Amino acid sequence: MNIKNMAQKIVTHYWKHSGKRAAPIKVTSCELVNGEERCIYTIKLNPGTQESLIFNRAKDIQTALQLPLFQPFKENLTVRIAVSEKPINENSLRKMLNSSAICRSKMILPIALGYDMRGAMRFVDLVKLIHAMYAGSTGSGKSVGLWSLIASIIYLQPVKKVNLLLFDVGAYALDIFAGIPHLSYSIIKDVNTAVYVLLKLVAELERRMKLSINELVHEPALISIIDEYLSILSNISDKKLAQLIIDCISTILRHGRQAKMFLVVALKTLLLKI
């Protein structure tokens, strides 16, 4: 990759798409990753240029330059652009879950997040997450993030260590996990079953809260994933029933971590582990 020429092309194309008399940005530095396979450009916005221009025009410029990777991102409040002329075909969830990094990890419930802009694998421990969010526009990969979370659990954890509960009311995103041995209950597809299971979860929470630390260590982690949470509430005409669901979830959120119980709530626009 000719670093200097590529930097000039990036500036020129943003200039062309901005409609400004002067170049809207300038490249202040570049960082090579894996030799010259990938380059991270640091961008400075010239006066009058909005940050949104960099992100909104990225796909147009990627197409114009015929690059397999052209992705703006923010790092430490600085705008950068990851660029590669080579196809990005080595990234895979299977590779992450079989990597030496995960084998050496001391995480209790490791989750594969994906690859960062420098091509490095990123993992996180679900146990240590107090709050987390997958956010993005339609088609940006929120569902894939949820699938990766579930796949990480079922691939890395034995059934005796982790049990799953999947709520998929009004959606079909989790059907691919039907029948996996980690499930404590069949995938929940209707509101009445959802209420029944949530009440059982609260009862299990109360039972676990009475256990000693030595007793609790032998209990499997219970991970509940509710996809399309709002669709559950929207299908309930009985306000008391809706409030019951909210109360159950609130109880699990407040005390679940103390009892090795974790809840992931998925909305249309974001995913929350609370």
PDB file of N, CA, C and O in Angstrom, residues 189-261:
ATOM      1  N   LYS A 189     -41.626 -18.870  23.172  1.00  0.00           N
ATOM      2  CA  LYS A 189     -42.161 -18.194  22.003  1.00  0.00           C
ATOM      3  C   LYS A 189     -43.460 -17.427  22.268  1.00  0.00           C
ATOM      4  O   LYS A 189     -43.950 -16.745  21.377  1.00  0.00           O
ATOM      5  N   ASP A 190     -44.062 -17.582  23.455  1.00  0.00           N
ATOM      6  CA  ASP A 190     -45.324 -16.889  23.703  1.00  0.00           C
ATOM      7  C   ASP A 190     -45.283 -16.207  25.072  1.00  0.00           C
ATOM      8  O   ASP A 190     -44.479 -16.555  25.938  1.00  0.00           O
ATOM      9  N   VAL A 191     -46.174 -15.243  25.241  1.00  0.00           N
ATOM     10  CA  VAL A 191     -46.178 -14.397  26.434  1.00  0.00           C
ATOM     11  C   VAL A 191     -46.480 -15.194  27.689  1.00  0.00           C
ATOM     12  O   VAL A 191     -45.831 -15.008  28.730  1.00  0.00           O
ATOM     13  N   ASN A 192     -47.468 -16.083  27.643  1.00  0.00           N
ATOM     14  CA  ASN A 192     -47.851 -16.844  28.836  1.00  0.00           C
ATOM     15  C   ASN A 192     -46.692 -17.688  29.353  1.00  0.00           C
ATOM     16  O   ASN A 192     -46.441 -17.759  30.563  1.00  0.00           O
ATOM     17  N   THR A 193     -45.982 -18.335  28.428  1.00  0.00           N
ATOM     18  CA  THR A 193     -44.820 -19.127  28.830  1.00  0.00           C
ATOM     19  C   THR A 193     -43.722 -18.229  29.380  1.00  0.00           C
ATOM     20  O   THR A 193     -43.037 -18.584  30.345  1.00  0.00           O
ATOM     21  N   ALA A 194     -43.563 -17.052  28.782  1.00  0.00           N
ATOM     22  CA  ALA A 194     -42.552 -16.101  29.248  1.00  0.00           C
ATOM     23  C   ALA A 194     -42.817 -15.700  30.693  1.00  0.00           C
ATOM     24  O   ALA A 194     -41.898 -15.654  31.525  1.00  0.00           O
ATOM     25  N   VAL A 195     -44.080 -15.420  31.010  1.00  0.00           N
ATOM     26  CA  VAL A 195     -44.437 -15.045  32.378  1.00  0.00           C
ATOM     27  C   VAL A 195     -44.155 -16.199  33.328  1.00  0.00           C
ATOM     28  O   VAL A 195     -43.579 -16.010  34.414  1.00  0.00           O
ATOM     29  N   TYR A 196     -44.546 -17.408  32.931  1.00  0.00           N
ATOM     30  CA  TYR A 196     -44.327 -18.601  33.769  1.00  0.00           C
ATOM     31  C   TYR A 196     -42.839 -18.790  34.068  1.00  0.00           C
ATOM     32  O   TYR A 196     -42.443 -18.998  35.229  1.00  0.00           O
ATOM     33  N   VAL A 197     -42.010 -18.691  33.032  1.00  0.00           N
ATOM     34  CA  VAL A 197     -40.571 -18.917  33.208  1.00  0.00           C
ATOM     35  C   VAL A 197     -39.942 -17.803  34.041  1.00  0.00           C
ATOM     36  O   VAL A 197     -39.070 -18.061  34.888  1.00  0.00           O
ATOM     37  N   LEU A 198     -40.365 -16.570  33.833  1.00  0.00           N
ATOM     38  CA  LEU A 198     -39.826 -15.454  34.619  1.00  0.00           C
ATOM     39  C   LEU A 198     -40.150 -15.614  36.098  1.00  0.00           C
ATOM     40  O   LEU A 198     -39.317 -15.331  36.972  1.00  0.00           O
ATOM     41  N   LEU A 199     -41.354 -16.071  36.404  1.00  0.00           N
ATOM     42  CA  LEU A 199     -41.719 -16.315  37.808  1.00  0.00           C
ATOM     43  C   LEU A 199     -40.866 -17.431  38.400  1.00  0.00           C
ATOM     44  O   LEU A 199     -40.442 -17.357  39.566  1.00  0.00           O
ATOM     45  N   LYS A 200     -40.598 -18.463  37.605  1.00  0.00           N
ATOM     46  CA  LYS A 200     -39.726 -19.550  38.061  1.00  0.00           C
ATOM     47  C   LYS A 200     -38.302 -19.037  38.288  1.00  0.00           C
ATOM     48  O   LYS A 200     -37.611 -19.473  39.227  1.00  0.00           O
ATOM     49  N   LEU A 201     -37.871 -18.109  37.443  1.00  0.00           N
ATOM     50  CA  LEU A 201     -36.542 -17.520  37.609  1.00  0.00           C
ATOM     51  C   LEU A 201     -36.447 -16.747  38.913  1.00  0.00           C
ATOM     52  O   LEU A 201     -35.427 -16.823  39.620  1.00  0.00           O
ATOM     53  N   VAL A 202     -37.466 -15.988  39.222  1.00  0.00           N
ATOM     54  CA  VAL A 202     -37.471 -15.232  40.474  1.00  0.00           C
ATOM     55  C   VAL A 202     -37.442 -16.189  41.662  1.00  0.00           C
ATOM     56  O   VAL A 202     -36.729 -15.953  42.655  1.00  0.00           O
ATOM     57  N   ALA A 203     -38.203 -17.285  41.570  1.00  0.00           N
ATOM     58  CA  ALA A 203     -38.197 -18.283  42.646  1.00  0.00           C
ATOM     59  C   ALA A 203     -36.816 -18.904  42.802  1.00  0.00           C
ATOM     60  O   ALA A 203     -36.327 -19.123  43.921  1.00  0.00           O
ATOM     61  N   GLU A 204     -36.147 -19.169  41.658  1.00  0.00           N
ATOM     62  CA  GLU A 204     -34.792 -19.726  41.700  1.00  0.00           C
ATOM     63  C   GLU A 204     -33.820 -18.715  42.290  1.00  0.00           C
ATOM     64  O   GLU A 204     -32.910 -19.074  43.055  1.00  0.00           O
ATOM     65  N   LEU A 205     -34.016 -17.443  41.952  1.00  0.00           N
ATOM     66  CA  LEU A 205     -33.182 -16.381  42.518  1.00  0.00           C
ATOM     67  C   LEU A 205     -33.317 -16.352  44.042  1.00  0.00           C
ATOM     68  O   LEU A 205     -32.309 -16.277  44.758  1.00  0.00           O
ATOM     69  N   GLU A 206     -34.530 -16.421  44.513  1.00  0.00           N
ATOM     70  CA  GLU A 206     -34.764 -16.399  45.961  1.00  0.00           C
ATOM     71  C   GLU A 206     -34.141 -17.616  46.634  1.00  0.00           C
ATOM     72  O   GLU A 206     -33.604 -17.511  47.752  1.00  0.00           O
ATOM     73  N   ARG A 207     -34.204 -18.769  45.971  1.00  0.00           N
ATOM     74  CA  ARG A 207     -33.573 -19.972  46.541  1.00  0.00           C
ATOM     75  C   ARG A 207     -32.064 -19.801  46.632  1.00  0.00           C
ATOM     76  O   ARG A 207     -31.451 -20.114  47.659  1.00  0.00           O
ATOM     77  N   ARG A 208     -31.478 -19.268  45.566  1.00  0.00           N
ATOM     78  CA  ARG A 208     -30.021 -19.121  45.541  1.00  0.00           C
ATOM     79  C   ARG A 208     -29.530 -18.068  46.527  1.00  0.00           C
ATOM     80  O   ARG A 208     -28.417 -18.177  47.045  1.00  0.00           O
ATOM     81  N   MET A 209     -30.343 -17.056  46.763  1.00  0.00           N
ATOM     82  CA  MET A 209     -29.947 -16.011  47.695  1.00  0.00           C
ATOM     83  C   MET A 209     -29.784 -16.546  49.117  1.00  0.00           C
ATOM     84  O   MET A 209     -29.108 -15.942  49.950  1.00  0.00           O
ATOM     85  N   LYS A 210     -30.394 -17.685  49.394  1.00  0.00           N
ATOM     86  CA  LYS A 210     -30.313 -18.280  50.726  1.00  0.00           C
ATOM     87  C   LYS A 210     -29.109 -19.221  50.874  1.00  0.00           C
ATOM     88  O   LYS A 210     -28.809 -19.682  51.971  1.00  0.00           O
ATOM     89  N   LEU A 211     -28.435 -19.508  49.750  1.00  0.00           N
ATOM     90  CA  LEU A 211     -27.305 -20.430  49.786  1.00  0.00           C
ATOM     91  C   LEU A 211     -26.047 -19.735  50.292  1.00  0.00           C
ATOM     92  O   LEU A 211     -25.864 -18.533  50.124  1.00  0.00           O
ATOM     93  N   SER A 212     -25.176 -20.523  50.865  1.00  0.00           N
ATOM     94  CA  SER A 212     -23.869 -19.997  51.271  1.00  0.00           C
ATOM     95  C   SER A 212     -22.979 -19.880  50.032  1.00  0.00           C
ATOM     96  O   SER A 212     -23.291 -20.437  48.972  1.00  0.00           O
ATOM     97  N   ILE A 213     -21.856 -19.187  50.180  1.00  0.00           N
ATOM     98  CA  ILE A 213     -20.928 -19.030  49.057  1.00  0.00           C
ATOM     99  C   ILE A 213     -20.418 -20.383  48.590  1.00  0.00           C
ATOM    100  O   ILE A 213     -20.302 -20.648  47.388  1.00  0.00           O
ATOM    101  N   ASN A 214     -20.128 -21.270  49.524  1.00  0.00           N
ATOM    102  CA  ASN A 214     -19.635 -22.606  49.169  1.00  0.00           C
ATOM    103  C   ASN A 214     -20.685 -23.419  48.425  1.00  0.00           C
ATOM    104  O   ASN A 214     -20.361 -24.233  47.549  1.00  0.00           O
ATOM    105  N   GLU A 215     -21.941 -23.221  48.769  1.00  0.00           N
ATOM    106  CA  GLU A 215     -23.021 -23.929  48.070  1.00  0.00           C
ATOM    107  C   GLU A 215     -23.270 -23.336  46.691  1.00  0.00           C
ATOM    108  O   GLU A 215     -23.503 -24.061  45.712  1.00  0.00           O
ATOM    109  N   LEU A 216     -23.195 -22.025  46.614  1.00  0.00           N
ATOM    110  CA  LEU A 216     -23.495 -21.331  45.361  1.00  0.00           C
ATOM    111  C   LEU A 216     -22.469 -21.650  44.278  1.00  0.00           C
ATOM    112  O   LEU A 216     -22.811 -21.700  43.086  1.00  0.00           O
ATOM    113  N   VAL A 217     -21.238 -21.912  44.682  1.00  0.00           N
ATOM    114  CA  VAL A 217     -20.180 -22.153  43.702  1.00  0.00           C
ATOM    115  C   VAL A 217     -20.465 -23.396  42.860  1.00  0.00           C
ATOM    116  O   VAL A 217     -19.985 -23.534  41.726  1.00  0.00           O
ATOM    117  N   HIS A 218     -21.267 -24.309  43.373  1.00  0.00           N
ATOM    118  CA  HIS A 218     -21.586 -25.535  42.644  1.00  0.00           C
ATOM    119  C   HIS A 218     -22.819 -25.378  41.751  1.00  0.00           C
ATOM    120  O   HIS A 218     -23.154 -26.298  40.996  1.00  0.00           O
ATOM    121  N   GLU A 219     -23.485 -24.238  41.837  1.00  0.00           N
ATOM    122  CA  GLU A 219     -24.658 -23.996  40.994  1.00  0.00           C
ATOM    123  C   GLU A 219     -24.215 -23.514  39.616  1.00  0.00           C
ATOM    124  O   GLU A 219     -23.278 -22.727  39.496  1.00  0.00           O
ATOM    125  N   PRO A 220     -24.881 -23.977  38.545  1.00  0.00           N
ATOM    126  CA  PRO A 220     -24.527 -23.465  37.211  1.00  0.00           C
ATOM    127  C   PRO A 220     -24.962 -22.015  37.056  1.00  0.00           C
ATOM    128  O   PRO A 220     -25.930 -21.570  37.693  1.00  0.00           O
ATOM    129  N   ALA A 221     -24.249 -21.276  36.255  1.00  0.00           N
ATOM    130  CA  ALA A 221     -24.672 -19.911  35.937  1.00  0.00           C
ATOM    131  C   ALA A 221     -25.932 -19.995  35.078  1.00  0.00           C
ATOM    132  O   ALA A 221     -26.031 -20.818  34.171  1.00  0.00           O
ATOM    133  N   LEU A 222     -26.906 -19.159  35.400  1.00  0.00           N
ATOM    134  CA  LEU A 222     -28.155 -19.092  34.626  1.00  0.00           C
ATOM    135  C   LEU A 222     -28.133 -17.812  33.793  1.00  0.00           C
ATOM    136  O   LEU A 222     -28.116 -16.710  34.339  1.00  0.00           O
ATOM    137  N   ILE A 223     -28.107 -17.966  32.488  1.00  0.00           N
ATOM    138  CA  ILE A 223     -28.065 -16.815  31.592  1.00  0.00           C
ATOM    139  C   ILE A 223     -29.366 -16.757  30.805  1.00  0.00           C
ATOM    140  O   ILE A 223     -29.684 -17.670  30.044  1.00  0.00           O
ATOM    141  N   SER A 224     -30.129 -15.698  31.030  1.00  0.00           N
ATOM    142  CA  SER A 224     -31.409 -15.514  30.337  1.00  0.00           C
ATOM    143  C   SER A 224     -31.246 -14.433  29.277  1.00  0.00           C
ATOM    144  O   SER A 224     -30.715 -13.360  29.553  1.00  0.00           O
ATOM    145  N   ILE A 225     -31.695 -14.730  28.065  1.00  0.00           N
ATOM    146  CA  ILE A 225     -31.584 -13.782  26.960  1.00  0.00           C
ATOM    147  C   ILE A 225     -32.982 -13.523  26.409  1.00  0.00           C
ATOM    148  O   ILE A 225     -33.664 -14.447  25.959  1.00  0.00           O
ATOM    149  N   ILE A 226     -33.416 -12.277  26.485  1.00  0.00           N
ATOM    150  CA  ILE A 226     -34.752 -11.892  26.020  1.00  0.00           C
ATOM    151  C   ILE A 226     -34.604 -11.077  24.741  1.00  0.00           C
ATOM    152  O   ILE A 226     -34.154  -9.927  24.773  1.00  0.00           O
ATOM    153  N   ASP A 227     -34.946 -11.676  23.613  1.00  0.00           N
ATOM    154  CA  ASP A 227     -34.883 -10.951  22.345  1.00  0.00           C
ATOM    155  C   ASP A 227     -36.211 -10.238  22.107  1.00  0.00           C
ATOM    156  O   ASP A 227     -37.275 -10.741  22.470  1.00  0.00           O
ATOM    157  N   GLU A 228     -36.123  -9.047  21.497  1.00  0.00           N
ATOM    158  CA  GLU A 228     -37.316  -8.246  21.213  1.00  0.00           C
ATOM    159  C   GLU A 228     -38.172  -8.065  22.471  1.00  0.00           C
ATOM    160  O   GLU A 228     -39.367  -8.385  22.497  1.00  0.00           O
ATOM    161  N   TYR A 229     -37.556  -7.588  23.517  1.00  0.00           N
ATOM    162  CA  TYR A 229     -38.223  -7.411  24.811  1.00  0.00           C
ATOM    163  C   TYR A 229     -39.507  -6.592  24.696  1.00  0.00           C
ATOM    164  O   TYR A 229     -40.535  -6.919  25.290  1.00  0.00           O
ATOM    165  N   LEU A 230     -39.454  -5.536  23.899  1.00  0.00           N
ATOM    166  CA  LEU A 230     -40.628  -4.672  23.776  1.00  0.00           C
ATOM    167  C   LEU A 230     -41.801  -5.388  23.114  1.00  0.00           C
ATOM    168  O   LEU A 230     -42.960  -5.058  23.376  1.00  0.00           O
ATOM    169  N   SER A 231     -41.498  -6.384  22.266  1.00  0.00           N
ATOM    170  CA  SER A 231     -42.591  -7.104  21.613  1.00  0.00           C
ATOM    171  C   SER A 231     -43.362  -7.945  22.620  1.00  0.00           C
ATOM    172  O   SER A 231     -44.549  -8.225  22.431  1.00  0.00           O
ATOM    173  N   ILE A 232     -42.712  -8.376  23.701  1.00  0.00           N
ATOM    174  CA  ILE A 232     -43.423  -9.104  24.758  1.00  0.00           C
ATOM    175  C   ILE A 232     -44.444  -8.184  25.414  1.00  0.00           C
ATOM    176  O   ILE A 232     -45.616  -8.523  25.562  1.00  0.00           O
ATOM    177  N   LEU A 233     -44.010  -6.984  25.781  1.00  0.00           N
ATOM    178  CA  LEU A 233     -44.910  -6.048  26.447  1.00  0.00           C
ATOM    179  C   LEU A 233     -46.023  -5.566  25.511  1.00  0.00           C
ATOM    180  O   LEU A 233     -47.164  -5.367  25.939  1.00  0.00           O
ATOM    181  N   SER A 234     -45.688  -5.395  24.233  1.00  0.00           N
ATOM    182  CA  SER A 234     -46.694  -4.889  23.290  1.00  0.00           C
ATOM    183  C   SER A 234     -47.792  -5.905  23.017  1.00  0.00           C
ATOM    184  O   SER A 234     -48.881  -5.546  22.555  1.00  0.00           O
ATOM    185  N   ASN A 235     -47.523  -7.190  23.292  1.00  0.00           N
ATOM    186  CA  ASN A 235     -48.520  -8.236  23.065  1.00  0.00           C
ATOM    187  C   ASN A 235     -49.389  -8.498  24.296  1.00  0.00           C
ATOM    188  O   ASN A 235     -50.186  -9.436  24.296  1.00  0.00           O
ATOM    189  N   ILE A 236     -49.214  -7.687  25.325  1.00  0.00           N
ATOM    190  CA  ILE A 236     -49.968  -7.880  26.556  1.00  0.00           C
ATOM    191  C   ILE A 236     -50.962  -6.735  26.732  1.00  0.00           C
ATOM    192  O   ILE A 236     -50.570  -5.569  26.818  1.00  0.00           O
ATOM    193  N   SER A 237     -52.246  -7.065  26.770  1.00  0.00           N
ATOM    194  CA  SER A 237     -53.268  -6.041  26.980  1.00  0.00           C
ATOM    195  C   SER A 237     -53.549  -5.833  28.469  1.00  0.00           C
ATOM    196  O   SER A 237     -54.011  -4.764  28.880  1.00  0.00           O
ATOM    197  N   ASP A 238     -53.230  -6.846  29.266  1.00  0.00           N
ATOM    198  CA  ASP A 238     -53.453  -6.778  30.706  1.00  0.00           C
ATOM    199  C   ASP A 238     -52.296  -6.011  31.359  1.00  0.00           C
ATOM    200  O   ASP A 238     -51.154  -6.487  31.385  1.00  0.00           O
ATOM    201  N   LYS A 239     -52.576  -4.844  31.891  1.00  0.00           N
ATOM    202  CA  LYS A 239     -51.524  -4.007  32.479  1.00  0.00           C
ATOM    203  C   LYS A 239     -50.890  -4.670  33.705  1.00  0.00           C
ATOM    204  O   LYS A 239     -49.703  -4.507  33.961  1.00  0.00           O
ATOM    205  N   LYS A 240     -51.691  -5.424  34.452  1.00  0.00           N
ATOM    206  CA  LYS A 240     -51.153  -6.102  35.638  1.00  0.00           C
ATOM    207  C   LYS A 240     -50.141  -7.169  35.234  1.00  0.00           C
ATOM    208  O   LYS A 240     -49.111  -7.349  35.897  1.00  0.00           O
ATOM    209  N   LEU A 241     -50.439  -7.864  34.135  1.00  0.00           N
ATOM    210  CA  LEU A 241     -49.522  -8.891  33.649  1.00  0.00           C
ATOM    211  C   LEU A 241     -48.224  -8.262  33.139  1.00  0.00           C
ATOM    212  O   LEU A 241     -47.127  -8.775  33.395  1.00  0.00           O
ATOM    213  N   ALA A 242     -48.365  -7.140  32.440  1.00  0.00           N
ATOM    214  CA  ALA A 242     -47.177  -6.432  31.952  1.00  0.00           C
ATOM    215  C   ALA A 242     -46.322  -5.959  33.120  1.00  0.00           C
ATOM    216  O   ALA A 242     -45.086  -6.060  33.087  1.00  0.00           O
ATOM    217  N   GLN A 243     -46.972  -5.453  34.165  1.00  0.00           N
ATOM    218  CA  GLN A 243     -46.239  -4.997  35.339  1.00  0.00           C
ATOM    219  C   GLN A 243     -45.554  -6.153  36.041  1.00  0.00           C
ATOM    220  O   GLN A 243     -44.450  -6.010  36.582  1.00  0.00           O
ATOM    221  N   LEU A 244     -46.183  -7.325  36.015  1.00  0.00           N
ATOM    222  CA  LEU A 244     -45.585  -8.511  36.627  1.00  0.00           C
ATOM    223  C   LEU A 244     -44.279  -8.881  35.923  1.00  0.00           C
ATOM    224  O   LEU A 244     -43.277  -9.205  36.575  1.00  0.00           O
ATOM    225  N   ILE A 245     -44.288  -8.823  34.601  1.00  0.00           N
ATOM    226  CA  ILE A 245     -43.077  -9.111  33.832  1.00  0.00           C
ATOM    227  C   ILE A 245     -41.982  -8.106  34.173  1.00  0.00           C
ATOM    228  O   ILE A 245     -40.816  -8.472  34.403  1.00  0.00           O
ATOM    229  N   ILE A 246     -42.346  -6.836  34.210  1.00  0.00           N
ATOM    230  CA  ILE A 246     -41.366  -5.790  34.533  1.00  0.00           C
ATOM    231  C   ILE A 246     -40.792  -5.991  35.929  1.00  0.00           C
ATOM    232  O   ILE A 246     -39.579  -5.850  36.152  1.00  0.00           O
ATOM    233  N   ASP A 247     -41.653  -6.356  36.869  1.00  0.00           N
ATOM    234  CA  ASP A 247     -41.203  -6.576  38.250  1.00  0.00           C
ATOM    235  C   ASP A 247     -40.248  -7.766  38.331  1.00  0.00           C
ATOM    236  O   ASP A 247     -39.242  -7.716  39.054  1.00  0.00           O
ATOM    237  N   CYS A 248     -40.559  -8.836  37.594  1.00  0.00           N
ATOM    238  CA  CYS A 248     -39.685 -10.013  37.590  1.00  0.00           C
ATOM    239  C   CYS A 248     -38.299  -9.661  37.052  1.00  0.00           C
ATOM    240  O   CYS A 248     -37.275 -10.028  37.638  1.00  0.00           O
ATOM    241  N   ILE A 249     -38.289  -8.943  35.945  1.00  0.00           N
ATOM    242  CA  ILE A 249     -37.015  -8.565  35.327  1.00  0.00           C
ATOM    243  C   ILE A 249     -36.237  -7.625  36.237  1.00  0.00           C
ATOM    244  O   ILE A 249     -35.018  -7.756  36.405  1.00  0.00           O
ATOM    245  N   SER A 250     -36.934  -6.687  36.855  1.00  0.00           N
ATOM    246  CA  SER A 250     -36.274  -5.752  37.772  1.00  0.00           C
ATOM    247  C   SER A 250     -35.638  -6.482  38.945  1.00  0.00           C
ATOM    248  O   SER A 250     -34.520  -6.155  39.370  1.00  0.00           O
ATOM    249  N   THR A 251     -36.332  -7.484  39.466  1.00  0.00           N
ATOM    250  CA  THR A 251     -35.801  -8.260  40.590  1.00  0.00           C
ATOM    251  C   THR A 251     -34.533  -8.999  40.187  1.00  0.00           C
ATOM    252  O   THR A 251     -33.536  -9.012  40.930  1.00  0.00           O
ATOM    253  N   ILE A 252     -34.560  -9.601  38.999  1.00  0.00           N
ATOM    254  CA  ILE A 252     -33.374 -10.331  38.516  1.00  0.00           C
ATOM    255  C   ILE A 252     -32.214  -9.372  38.282  1.00  0.00           C
ATOM    256  O   ILE A 252     -31.060  -9.677  38.587  1.00  0.00           O
ATOM    257  N   LEU A 253     -32.526  -8.188  37.747  1.00  0.00           N
ATOM    258  CA  LEU A 253     -31.474  -7.205  37.491  1.00  0.00           C
ATOM    259  C   LEU A 253     -30.813  -6.729  38.783  1.00  0.00           C
ATOM    260  O   LEU A 253     -29.604  -6.518  38.833  1.00  0.00           O
ATOM    261  N   ARG A 254     -31.621  -6.576  39.828  1.00  0.00           N
ATOM    262  CA  ARG A 254     -31.085  -6.052  41.096  1.00  0.00           C
ATOM    263  C   ARG A 254     -30.224  -7.080  41.823  1.00  0.00           C
ATOM    264  O   ARG A 254     -29.212  -6.733  42.433  1.00  0.00           O
ATOM    265  N   HIS A 255     -30.627  -8.334  41.774  1.00  0.00           N
ATOM    266  CA  HIS A 255     -29.981  -9.331  42.633  1.00  0.00           C
ATOM    267  C   HIS A 255     -29.336 -10.500  41.885  1.00  0.00           C
ATOM    268  O   HIS A 255     -28.698 -11.352  42.508  1.00  0.00           O
ATOM    269  N   GLY A 256     -29.509 -10.536  40.572  1.00  0.00           N
ATOM    270  CA  GLY A 256     -29.055 -11.702  39.824  1.00  0.00           C
ATOM    271  C   GLY A 256     -27.572 -12.007  39.931  1.00  0.00           C
ATOM    272  O   GLY A 256     -27.171 -13.164  40.075  1.00  0.00           O
ATOM    273  N   ARG A 257     -26.744 -10.969  39.865  1.00  0.00           N
ATOM    274  CA  ARG A 257     -25.295 -11.187  39.887  1.00  0.00           C
ATOM    275  C   ARG A 257     -24.850 -11.892  41.169  1.00  0.00           C
ATOM    276  O   ARG A 257     -23.892 -12.665  41.161  1.00  0.00           O
ATOM    277  N   GLN A 258     -25.543 -11.619  42.273  1.00  0.00           N
ATOM    278  CA  GLN A 258     -25.185 -12.262  43.547  1.00  0.00           C
ATOM    279  C   GLN A 258     -25.507 -13.750  43.534  1.00  0.00           C
ATOM    280  O   GLN A 258     -24.983 -14.497  44.354  1.00  0.00           O
ATOM    281  N   ALA A 259     -26.389 -14.165  42.607  1.00  0.00           N
ATOM    282  CA  ALA A 259     -26.844 -15.555  42.578  1.00  0.00           C
ATOM    283  C   ALA A 259     -26.414 -16.270  41.299  1.00  0.00           C
ATOM    284  O   ALA A 259     -27.008 -17.287  40.926  1.00  0.00           O
ATOM    285  N   LYS A 260     -25.407 -15.742  40.604  1.00  0.00           N
ATOM    286  CA  LYS A 260     -24.908 -16.329  39.358  1.00  0.00           C
ATOM    287  C   LYS A 260     -26.015 -16.394  38.302  1.00  0.00           C
ATOM    288  O   LYS A 260     -26.141 -17.381  37.580  1.00  0.00           O
ATOM    289  N   MET A 261     -26.825 -15.345  38.250  1.00  0.00           N
ATOM    290  CA  MET A 261     -27.889 -15.249  37.257  1.00  0.00           C
ATOM    291  C   MET A 261     -27.707 -13.960  36.472  1.00  0.00           C
ATOM    292  O   MET A 261     -27.571 -12.885  37.051  1.00  0.00           O
TER     293      MET A 261
END
